[in-house]
Structures are given as C-alpha cells and as structure tokens.
C-alpha cells in the first residue's frame, strides 16, 4: 500500500532533516569577491533525501530544515528554501524517472543546478532591495560578476558532493532496509 505510514521513512526523513538543519548552520565563505555570501552544505543532505525517497520528501526535508532560520533570517531563509527545492526537485524527478544510473543522476543534478542558479539570481532582484539599501539596478549589476559565479560555485560543490555521496548513501539505505 503506497499511502501506508512507513515508520522507517519517517525516521529517516527526521534524520535527514536534522542533518540538514545542523549543516545549514555551517557557513563557509567560498567566494572571496563577496565574503558576505556564505555557502552551507545543507543542500547536499536534501539532495540525497530527494534522490533516495522522492522529490516530495526531499522538499519537505529542505523546507522543514530551513524553518527555524526564518526567525533569524526572514529574507534569506525563504530564498534558501526556494533555491534548494529548485535544485533537488528536478534532480529527483529526472533520476527517479530515468534508470537511476550515474547518467540520470548527473543529468538531474545539472538541470536542478541550472534552475537553482536562475532562481537564486532572480530572487536576489526581489529580496535584496527589501532588506538592504541596495537598489534593484545595483543588484542587477551584481548578477554577472558576483551572484552568478557564487551560485555556480555553490552548485558545483553540491553536484560534486552529491555524485560522490549518492552511491554510498544508497547502499547504506538499501542495506538497512533489509535489516
């Protein structure tokens, strides 16, 4: 029965959510030109959850793990939720509809990364002027030299880590399923 409550899946979703929340607190400056832009590795956990259990569960992990940060960063947290979901949902759909191979995971992650980069740049045009003294025109002028490279670097890290971790994580999840 597809709609039956699966306690294993609930427990794993909770573990993925906790791991994502903890990793979202790790803030790493990866782009020296814009040290205020921080990378956090939480999207990697959300990606693995989405590829293992589907785009809905992956999105739930992403959104729930970002919720506590809404109180600390009411503008950045929704952007993080949207950017992460833009990355993981297409990645999971393409991977799970395909042959669940390396080729399908790469294709899905690349499509998701491109969408996430576009969403991040577009959201900055809307959100940044709301909480800073920076005009929309000034944010638009930062897209090519700052926002596009930062978000591309962020996605390169997430895709690379996702590719490295996907098979070992899937093996662990499959091994535990039979245990």
Tab-separated table of C-alpha atoms in Angstrom:
chain	number	residue	atom	x	y	z
A	1	UNK	CA	0.000	0.000	0.000
A	2	UNK	CA	1.616	3.256	-1.154
A	3	UNK	CA	-0.134	5.530	1.349
A	4	UNK	CA	0.599	3.421	4.411
A	5	UNK	CA	2.588	5.090	7.147
A	6	UNK	CA	6.159	3.961	6.805
A	7	UNK	CA	7.880	4.468	10.160
A	8	UNK	CA	11.278	3.778	8.623
A	9	UNK	CA	10.772	6.524	6.053
A	10	UNK	CA	9.530	8.938	8.728
A	11	UNK	CA	12.549	8.215	10.925
A	12	UNK	CA	14.964	8.638	8.022
A	13	UNK	CA	13.248	11.875	6.966
A	14	UNK	CA	13.680	13.164	10.509
A	15	UNK	CA	17.366	12.209	10.466
A	16	UNK	CA	17.893	13.881	7.079
A	17	UNK	CA	16.066	16.985	8.332
A	18	UNK	CA	18.185	17.167	11.485
A	19	UNK	CA	21.391	16.714	9.485
A	20	UNK	CA	20.317	19.404	7.014
A	21	UNK	CA	19.430	21.810	9.836
A	22	UNK	CA	22.787	21.278	11.524
A	23	UNK	CA	24.688	21.702	8.260
A	24	UNK	CA	22.725	24.869	7.448
A	25	UNK	CA	24.442	26.441	10.448
A	26	UNK	CA	27.848	25.799	8.874
A	27	UNK	CA	28.544	28.998	6.961
A	28	UNK	CA	31.592	28.934	4.674
A	29	UNK	CA	32.805	31.936	2.668
A	30	UNK	CA	33.691	30.366	-0.706
A	31	UNK	CA	33.767	33.452	-2.907
A	32	UNK	CA	36.430	35.982	-1.879
A	33	UNK	CA	34.975	38.755	-4.050
A	34	UNK	CA	31.767	38.637	-1.971
A	35	UNK	CA	32.628	37.414	1.540
A	36	UNK	CA	29.092	38.183	2.762
A	37	UNK	CA	27.755	35.360	0.567
A	38	UNK	CA	28.064	32.150	2.536
A	39	UNK	CA	27.838	28.554	1.426
A	40	UNK	CA	26.215	25.959	3.625
A	41	UNK	CA	26.281	22.248	2.760
A	42	UNK	CA	22.685	21.506	3.843
A	43	UNK	CA	21.507	21.191	0.238
A	44	UNK	CA	23.608	18.067	-0.202
A	45	UNK	CA	21.611	16.278	2.511
A	46	UNK	CA	18.327	17.425	0.954
A	47	UNK	CA	19.539	16.184	-2.434
A	48	UNK	CA	20.356	12.704	-1.125
A	49	UNK	CA	16.971	12.560	0.642
A	50	UNK	CA	15.181	13.561	-2.569
A	51	UNK	CA	17.067	11.024	-4.677
A	52	UNK	CA	16.512	8.256	-2.129
A	53	UNK	CA	12.863	8.922	-1.265
A	54	UNK	CA	11.466	11.193	-3.951
A	55	UNK	CA	11.047	14.898	-4.607
A	56	UNK	CA	8.202	15.411	-2.106
A	57	UNK	CA	10.160	14.055	0.839
A	58	UNK	CA	13.290	15.894	-0.317
A	59	UNK	CA	11.358	19.168	-0.496
A	60	UNK	CA	9.863	18.515	2.946
A	61	UNK	CA	13.366	17.972	4.367
A	62	UNK	CA	14.564	21.202	2.739
A	63	UNK	CA	11.634	23.311	3.907
A	64	UNK	CA	11.436	21.925	7.443
A	65	UNK	CA	15.191	22.255	7.967
A	66	UNK	CA	15.050	25.914	6.840
A	67	UNK	CA	12.029	26.827	9.022
A	68	UNK	CA	13.979	27.604	12.227
A	69	UNK	CA	16.150	30.011	10.242
A	70	UNK	CA	13.089	32.032	9.193
A	71	UNK	CA	13.191	33.666	12.622
A	72	UNK	CA	16.871	34.548	12.298
A	73	UNK	CA	16.866	35.450	8.611
A	74	UNK	CA	13.324	36.161	7.375
A	75	UNK	CA	14.540	37.082	3.876
A	76	UNK	CA	17.355	34.610	3.349
A	77	UNK	CA	15.550	31.526	4.651
A	78	UNK	CA	12.718	31.619	2.080
A	79	UNK	CA	15.341	32.186	-0.616
A	80	UNK	CA	17.235	29.166	0.714
A	81	UNK	CA	14.102	27.035	0.676
A	82	UNK	CA	13.241	28.033	-2.878
A	83	UNK	CA	16.809	27.666	-4.160
A	84	UNK	CA	17.227	24.248	-2.537
A	85	UNK	CA	13.871	22.992	-3.839
A	86	UNK	CA	14.689	24.305	-7.326
A	87	UNK	CA	17.831	22.170	-7.186
A	88	UNK	CA	16.583	18.941	-5.638
A	89	UNK	CA	13.101	18.532	-7.139
A	90	UNK	CA	14.185	18.370	-10.818
A	91	UNK	CA	17.219	16.287	-9.822
A	92	UNK	CA	14.987	13.727	-8.089
A	93	UNK	CA	12.350	13.671	-10.831
A	94	UNK	CA	14.912	13.061	-13.578
A	95	UNK	CA	16.841	10.494	-11.527
A	96	UNK	CA	13.773	8.547	-10.399
A	97	UNK	CA	12.036	8.634	-13.812
A	98	UNK	CA	15.258	7.518	-15.508
A	99	UNK	CA	17.184	4.358	-14.979
A	100	UNK	CA	18.545	5.521	-11.589
A	101	UNK	CA	22.019	5.497	-13.054
A	102	UNK	CA	25.022	7.794	-12.792
A	103	UNK	CA	23.967	9.358	-16.112
A	104	UNK	CA	20.446	10.085	-14.805
A	105	UNK	CA	21.764	11.484	-11.528
A	106	UNK	CA	24.212	13.787	-13.332
A	107	UNK	CA	21.527	14.956	-15.771
A	108	UNK	CA	19.071	15.617	-12.952
A	109	UNK	CA	21.606	17.450	-10.829
A	110	UNK	CA	22.761	19.619	-13.744
A	111	UNK	CA	19.183	20.603	-14.622
A	112	UNK	CA	18.402	21.276	-10.961
A	113	UNK	CA	21.612	23.279	-10.532
A	114	UNK	CA	20.827	25.452	-13.564
A	115	UNK	CA	17.306	26.099	-12.282
A	116	UNK	CA	18.594	26.861	-8.776
A	117	UNK	CA	21.137	29.349	-10.141
A	118	UNK	CA	18.438	31.115	-12.160
A	119	UNK	CA	16.030	31.175	-9.201
A	120	UNK	CA	18.732	32.478	-6.846
A	121	UNK	CA	19.695	35.322	-9.153
A	122	UNK	CA	16.049	36.253	-9.798
A	123	UNK	CA	15.157	36.116	-6.100
A	124	UNK	CA	18.050	38.435	-5.278
A	125	UNK	CA	16.500	41.039	-7.574
A	126	UNK	CA	13.328	40.929	-5.497
A	127	UNK	CA	14.552	40.211	-1.970
A	128	UNK	CA	17.857	42.088	-1.626
A	129	UNK	CA	16.277	45.550	-2.103
A	130	UNK	CA	13.709	44.684	0.580
A	131	UNK	CA	16.237	44.316	3.380
A	132	UNK	CA	19.196	46.426	2.228
A	133	UNK	CA	19.710	49.912	0.882
A	134	UNK	CA	20.706	48.409	-2.474
A	135	UNK	CA	18.513	49.337	-5.451
A	136	UNK	CA	17.237	46.740	-7.918
A	137	UNK	CA	19.515	48.217	-10.595
A	138	UNK	CA	22.550	47.715	-8.345
A	139	UNK	CA	21.545	44.114	-7.634
A	140	UNK	CA	21.094	43.546	-11.366
A	141	UNK	CA	24.620	44.907	-11.915
A	142	UNK	CA	25.918	42.285	-9.420
A	143	UNK	CA	24.358	39.295	-11.185
A	144	UNK	CA	27.151	38.581	-13.680
A	145	UNK	CA	30.229	39.474	-11.612
A	146	UNK	CA	29.017	38.254	-8.178
A	147	UNK	CA	25.742	36.312	-7.928
A	148	UNK	CA	26.110	34.090	-10.982
A	149	UNK	CA	29.660	32.915	-10.127
A	150	UNK	CA	28.853	32.430	-6.425
A	151	UNK	CA	25.725	30.386	-7.115
A	152	UNK	CA	27.500	28.419	-9.848
A	153	UNK	CA	30.338	27.567	-7.450
A	154	UNK	CA	27.779	26.574	-4.815
A	155	UNK	CA	26.060	24.238	-7.283
A	156	UNK	CA	29.363	22.757	-8.487
A	157	UNK	CA	30.133	21.850	-4.867
A	158	UNK	CA	26.632	20.407	-4.310
A	159	UNK	CA	26.642	18.389	-7.546
A	160	UNK	CA	30.160	17.068	-6.947
A	161	UNK	CA	29.367	16.112	-3.347
A	162	UNK	CA	26.044	14.627	-4.450
A	163	UNK	CA	27.799	12.467	-7.034
A	164	UNK	CA	30.430	11.319	-4.548
A	165	UNK	CA	27.910	10.530	-1.799
A	166	UNK	CA	24.974	9.145	-3.808
A	167	UNK	CA	26.111	5.537	-4.286
A	168	UNK	CA	27.460	5.031	-0.736
A	169	UNK	CA	24.323	6.560	0.787
A	170	UNK	CA	22.021	4.470	-1.397
A	171	UNK	CA	23.991	1.346	-0.457
A	172	UNK	CA	23.596	2.128	3.254
A	173	UNK	CA	19.886	2.843	2.857
A	174	UNK	CA	19.352	-0.395	0.903
A	175	UNK	CA	21.384	-2.436	3.412
A	176	UNK	CA	19.363	-1.050	6.303
A	177	UNK	CA	16.084	-1.742	4.522
A	178	UNK	CA	16.626	-5.476	4.718
A	179	UNK	CA	17.957	-5.394	8.284
